[in-house]
């Protein structure tokens, strides 16, 4: 199978229906949803809607089966050891908070957690709050001049008190892919666990958590062509099994009396209340579709667009690219500054050209500080983008400069 | 389909409640519940020279769960651990194999075959078998 | 406008499409979804999908507007003072956990929280975990013989250390509606706050949180004809404003540095990460539809079915109804036991008759203990149910008794 | 639409940056940010006998935000609190009234009217006005 760009675009209702055509380059914020996910959710709600787990009638069985099949699909996408390692959450942020609370409960004052300066706020602020609650020491892995996480600095940073290293798989600002192997090696040498924030990785293909050798992986459905309202925490089952519950309520208990409660085993222990059932089914459909795609072709396609974008930006006056300017170990997410022009103004004018770009701090203020900026423009490419999208952006930027200067 | 589920053989098994009641001289016990449906079993077993000599259980569960516990109450005494492990495997095959193939399953378990079609009830039937397995391998204080 | 049952049923795709016809009586677990919610979500994903809040391009503005319009619709449904009192969560359970963590953080060892013995696990276990974390004293408001929350007992129970009384608006087991006015009066007399779990109330019509005089209200979308994956916490704005954040991440911060962060004002402070955007829009559509309905007619319709159900059950041999057997201050949720028959077996046989009923402890084990049972059968009626549904259930029960005895 | 947004009058205002820079002898200050977009302003004001005699601000924001701050830098000195409250109300009306009605809005604010159509940018224009209001009613230590 080879990658057919036009056919693929047609499978995204918003892109297919947009008039005038939309050059959607804000995929790092949210990707468009694939029709398989939309269809799976509608089918679920129209033919199999019931609460899961405890119903014995056929409709409830069908709903439970669909939900657990979605879990199995996530497990296949991540190459998890078993579906029981897959916890459905409402998004990457809630998955990360789950770890900060449940795994975090085992940490003591003086224990260390290391995060990088390139983290999204969702993988930073939960650890700051844990620091407030328990007195852990939060250390920061520096980034290189072009914004890459500097894994070599771990040698001087990780001590025997280090319990967890939590880093992003791919930066939502620079597109840089983290050297997870180096992180894992350093973590293992001090006995620390490794959490990887995969929010920006999963839209670029299946992940192999076993090969990565990590302990926790988190991502959101809405950034990988699936629905909003759903996310995933993957973790080694033995780790999950040792963790206390976080949210409490129906479906995660054993015996409940006024005096106290016992808890179910993972993953149920971490899925309190009625989960996002239809959304899990939608995510399962999107990931199944992703699993079948010709990723070699798609990577080449994405790199071609990335190259055109980097080259085009380099030619514009006053443009500074944040992060790596080469094609090595990165995904097609490019942030840039235009001297004297505020990103919100830039993106506003680009909108006139049908180009959807995001400007701001991208929920990564420490990284912005590193670059000496309050915010930046960001173009982020998904598999359905075309050279025409890149050209519209580059042409639009000429107009931006004319209008705003 | 559901009619078969509650066929006479199953109802009779549940009614008979073989092995019902705790075992005073248990060598091992296990308490297990299915948090999803609330079925609960406490199962005692007395083992001598690798052979199960007696079994007792306190089962709070549905008809299917009680029938399965009763099946054990009938079949386990006199059997070895290995034999009960095989019975457990046969039941799993009966319920979960992609295609129904009864050739490898003893006849006395066949009344459970309609449960195949009702995934939400698999746990009910398996719970007593899991409790026996746990009592034999990872016993708790009774 | 008067209530047209057949026309209303036709607006629920699953009911309209089910073959053979489905007698869906598990509405307390999850209701079927109204077509307006399905349509609103599909439209959102097909025409307005973008991340919210920070985008300046038109698509992102449209998404943000739709999300905030949904918040305004929830506010109207609840008669909130302002939409800023409405926090979107992933469900009732997560809303209740939010309060247990954020409001709970202000409680000290020895402070008291009172819940009733009729609570759903989702409004019980979070307080047990808070007790573990902080040493609060958890007290239990007793229930009467027929399972009603006994508000008069508050006189002897609530002391000046009482900080919160948290009760369900309507029991998911007995359908009994709590006397909130009595709870509020008792709470005010000791200076305690009142949280009401509205999960079982909202499917029976709009709520007026101002008239109730309460402080917190929680509910789920999937139980009021809306989507899964969305819920609401309403709270007085001043209370919310005084509460620390719970989940942390993008969208709920002000300034973030490695040293620490500042937080946005409510509701954003409590909506970390990308929220369930399409699901909020779907919920908004469902609640708008609910707001327009002729509730006087619908209540009469629901009561007629309830009456037929109660009378029919009373005639069956060995049937014991849990909870009130009259029509006063209750919704059409009826749990019952059949002597010697396990609820799972009962519901299994009913399924053959196309009747969807739930059996089990209904996530209310303490209440089940009160009734001396492990579990019960529950029939729960929604506005789209008909007398034919009740008759199918009652006929089915005759077969149940024949098959299982 | 967006073209008008960045019309010459707005660009000129931003460029002029009236009142830019902190005020050494401020009688009150306010620091405000828009957490949704990251715009930040620190605004100082010197008041005498109920009259604003000078204003200063450090604005990190987009062109629209800087234009609004500059508008204040030009209009506030010499005005009373009440006069500035009215200007704030006029701007709010210009941006948020259901139907555009410019009859009650002073001419110097009209260049901001295209912002109406861009809800996500309302906060940019309003931020300096909110900072002034806060400095006048609920001042923090500068
Ligand atoms: C790297 C990274 N981590 C975490 C998140 C949080 O994802 P969500 O907002 O879907 O919870 C994002 C999304 O913005 C991200 O880019
Ligand atoms: C009274 C009550 N409270 C809370 C809940 C929890 O709702 P959810 O599972 O949607 O979070 C339920 C639903 O079962 C309920 O009936």
PDB file of N, CA and C in Angstrom, chain B residues 27-30 32 43 45 47 52 80-82 84-85 88 129-141:
ATOM      1  N   UNK B  27      -6.808 -27.069  54.681  1.00  0.00           N
ATOM      2  CA  UNK B  27      -5.368 -26.805  54.638  1.00  0.00           C
ATOM      3  C   UNK B  27      -5.099 -25.491  53.915  1.00  0.00           C
ATOM      4  N   UNK B  28      -6.045 -25.017  53.149  1.00  0.00           N
ATOM      5  CA  UNK B  28      -5.852 -23.727  52.479  1.00  0.00           C
ATOM      6  C   UNK B  28      -7.217 -23.135  52.141  1.00  0.00           C
ATOM      7  N   UNK B  29      -7.239 -21.800  52.023  1.00  0.00           N
ATOM      8  CA  UNK B  29      -8.482 -21.113  51.695  1.00  0.00           C
ATOM      9  C   UNK B  29      -8.191 -19.975  50.728  1.00  0.00           C
ATOM     10  N   UNK B  30      -9.212 -19.539  50.068  1.00  0.00           N
ATOM     11  CA  UNK B  30      -9.097 -18.335  49.238  1.00  0.00           C
ATOM     12  C   UNK B  30     -10.442 -17.629  49.238  1.00  0.00           C
ATOM     13  N   UNK B  32     -12.455 -14.722  47.141  1.00  0.00           N
ATOM     14  CA  UNK B  32     -12.346 -13.996  45.879  1.00  0.00           C
ATOM     15  C   UNK B  32     -13.675 -13.312  45.602  1.00  0.00           C
ATOM     16  N   UNK B  43     -13.507 -20.154  49.599  1.00  0.00           N
ATOM     17  CA  UNK B  43     -13.351 -21.571  49.278  1.00  0.00           C
ATOM     18  C   UNK B  43     -12.250 -22.172  50.139  1.00  0.00           C
ATOM     19  N   UNK B  45     -10.036 -25.752  51.086  1.00  0.00           N
ATOM     20  CA  UNK B  45      -9.664 -27.025  50.496  1.00  0.00           C
ATOM     21  C   UNK B  45      -8.752 -27.767  51.476  1.00  0.00           C
ATOM     22  N   UNK B  47      -5.974 -30.737  51.528  1.00  0.00           N
ATOM     23  CA  UNK B  47      -5.104 -31.468  50.605  1.00  0.00           C
ATOM     24  C   UNK B  47      -4.266 -32.455  51.418  1.00  0.00           C
ATOM     25  N   UNK B  52      -6.644 -33.576  46.639  1.00  0.00           N
ATOM     26  CA  UNK B  52      -7.692 -32.846  47.335  1.00  0.00           C
ATOM     27  C   UNK B  52      -8.591 -33.869  48.011  1.00  0.00           C
ATOM     28  N   UNK B  80      -6.407 -34.662  41.902  1.00  0.00           N
ATOM     29  CA  UNK B  80      -5.116 -34.008  42.161  1.00  0.00           C
ATOM     30  C   UNK B  80      -5.209 -32.564  41.684  1.00  0.00           C
ATOM     31  N   UNK B  81      -4.210 -31.765  42.105  1.00  0.00           N
ATOM     32  CA  UNK B  81      -4.142 -30.383  41.617  1.00  0.00           C
ATOM     33  C   UNK B  81      -4.104 -30.337  40.101  1.00  0.00           C
ATOM     34  N   UNK B  82      -3.287 -31.228  39.544  1.00  0.00           N
ATOM     35  CA  UNK B  82      -3.119 -31.214  38.087  1.00  0.00           C
ATOM     36  C   UNK B  82      -4.454 -31.495  37.411  1.00  0.00           C
ATOM     37  N   UNK B  84      -7.398 -30.816  38.523  1.00  0.00           N
ATOM     38  CA  UNK B  84      -8.275 -29.654  38.610  1.00  0.00           C
ATOM     39  C   UNK B  84      -7.794 -28.524  37.698  1.00  0.00           C
ATOM     40  N   UNK B  85      -6.488 -28.434  37.530  1.00  0.00           N
ATOM     41  CA  UNK B  85      -5.971 -27.425  36.602  1.00  0.00           C
ATOM     42  C   UNK B  85      -6.447 -27.725  35.184  1.00  0.00           C
ATOM     43  N   UNK B  88     -10.073 -26.721  34.863  1.00  0.00           N
ATOM     44  CA  UNK B  88     -10.146 -25.266  34.696  1.00  0.00           C
ATOM     45  C   UNK B  88      -9.835 -24.890  33.240  1.00  0.00           C
ATOM     46  N   UNK B 129     -13.557 -21.561  40.161  1.00  0.00           N
ATOM     47  CA  UNK B 129     -12.340 -22.219  39.670  1.00  0.00           C
ATOM     48  C   UNK B 129     -11.107 -21.374  40.008  1.00  0.00           C
ATOM     49  N   UNK B 130     -11.244 -20.065  39.873  1.00  0.00           N
ATOM     50  CA  UNK B 130     -10.125 -19.182  40.218  1.00  0.00           C
ATOM     51  C   UNK B 130      -9.839 -19.250  41.714  1.00  0.00           C
ATOM     52  N   UNK B 131     -10.900 -19.351  42.492  1.00  0.00           N
ATOM     53  CA  UNK B 131     -10.713 -19.426  43.943  1.00  0.00           C
ATOM     54  C   UNK B 131      -9.978 -20.718  44.300  1.00  0.00           C
ATOM     55  N   UNK B 132     -10.358 -21.816  43.659  1.00  0.00           N
ATOM     56  CA  UNK B 132      -9.673 -23.083  43.934  1.00  0.00           C
ATOM     57  C   UNK B 132      -8.207 -22.979  43.543  1.00  0.00           C
ATOM     58  N   UNK B 133      -7.967 -22.437  42.381  1.00  0.00           N
ATOM     59  CA  UNK B 133      -6.581 -22.293  41.928  1.00  0.00           C
ATOM     60  C   UNK B 133      -5.791 -21.449  42.919  1.00  0.00           C
ATOM     61  N   UNK B 134      -6.405 -20.347  43.362  1.00  0.00           N
ATOM     62  CA  UNK B 134      -5.684 -19.482  44.300  1.00  0.00           C
ATOM     63  C   UNK B 134      -5.434 -20.189  45.630  1.00  0.00           C
ATOM     64  N   UNK B 135      -6.419 -20.921  46.096  1.00  0.00           N
ATOM     65  CA  UNK B 135      -6.250 -21.630  47.369  1.00  0.00           C
ATOM     66  C   UNK B 135      -5.105 -22.638  47.261  1.00  0.00           C
ATOM     67  N   UNK B 136      -4.970 -23.232  46.074  1.00  0.00           N
ATOM     68  CA  UNK B 136      -3.944 -24.267  45.923  1.00  0.00           C
ATOM     69  C   UNK B 136      -2.551 -23.684  45.696  1.00  0.00           C
ATOM     70  N   UNK B 137      -2.486 -22.494  45.148  1.00  0.00           N
ATOM     71  CA  UNK B 137      -1.159 -21.959  44.808  1.00  0.00           C
ATOM     72  C   UNK B 137      -0.742 -20.816  45.713  1.00  0.00           C
ATOM     73  N   UNK B 138      -1.693 -20.056  46.207  1.00  0.00           N
ATOM     74  CA  UNK B 138      -1.342 -18.830  46.919  1.00  0.00           C
ATOM     75  C   UNK B 138      -2.329 -18.671  48.068  1.00  0.00           C
ATOM     76  N   UNK B 139      -2.351 -19.661  48.973  1.00  0.00           N
ATOM     77  CA  UNK B 139      -3.406 -19.690  49.978  1.00  0.00           C
ATOM     78  C   UNK B 139      -3.292 -18.553  50.985  1.00  0.00           C
ATOM     79  N   UNK B 140      -4.448 -18.021  51.365  1.00  0.00           N
ATOM     80  CA  UNK B 140      -4.484 -17.044  52.446  1.00  0.00           C
ATOM     81  C   UNK B 140      -4.890 -17.774  53.718  1.00  0.00           C
ATOM     82  N   UNK B 141      -4.682 -17.148  54.820  1.00  0.00           N
ATOM     83  CA  UNK B 141      -5.241 -17.682  56.054  1.00  0.00           C
ATOM     84  C   UNK B 141      -6.748 -17.757  55.880  1.00  0.00           C
TER      85      UNK B 141
END
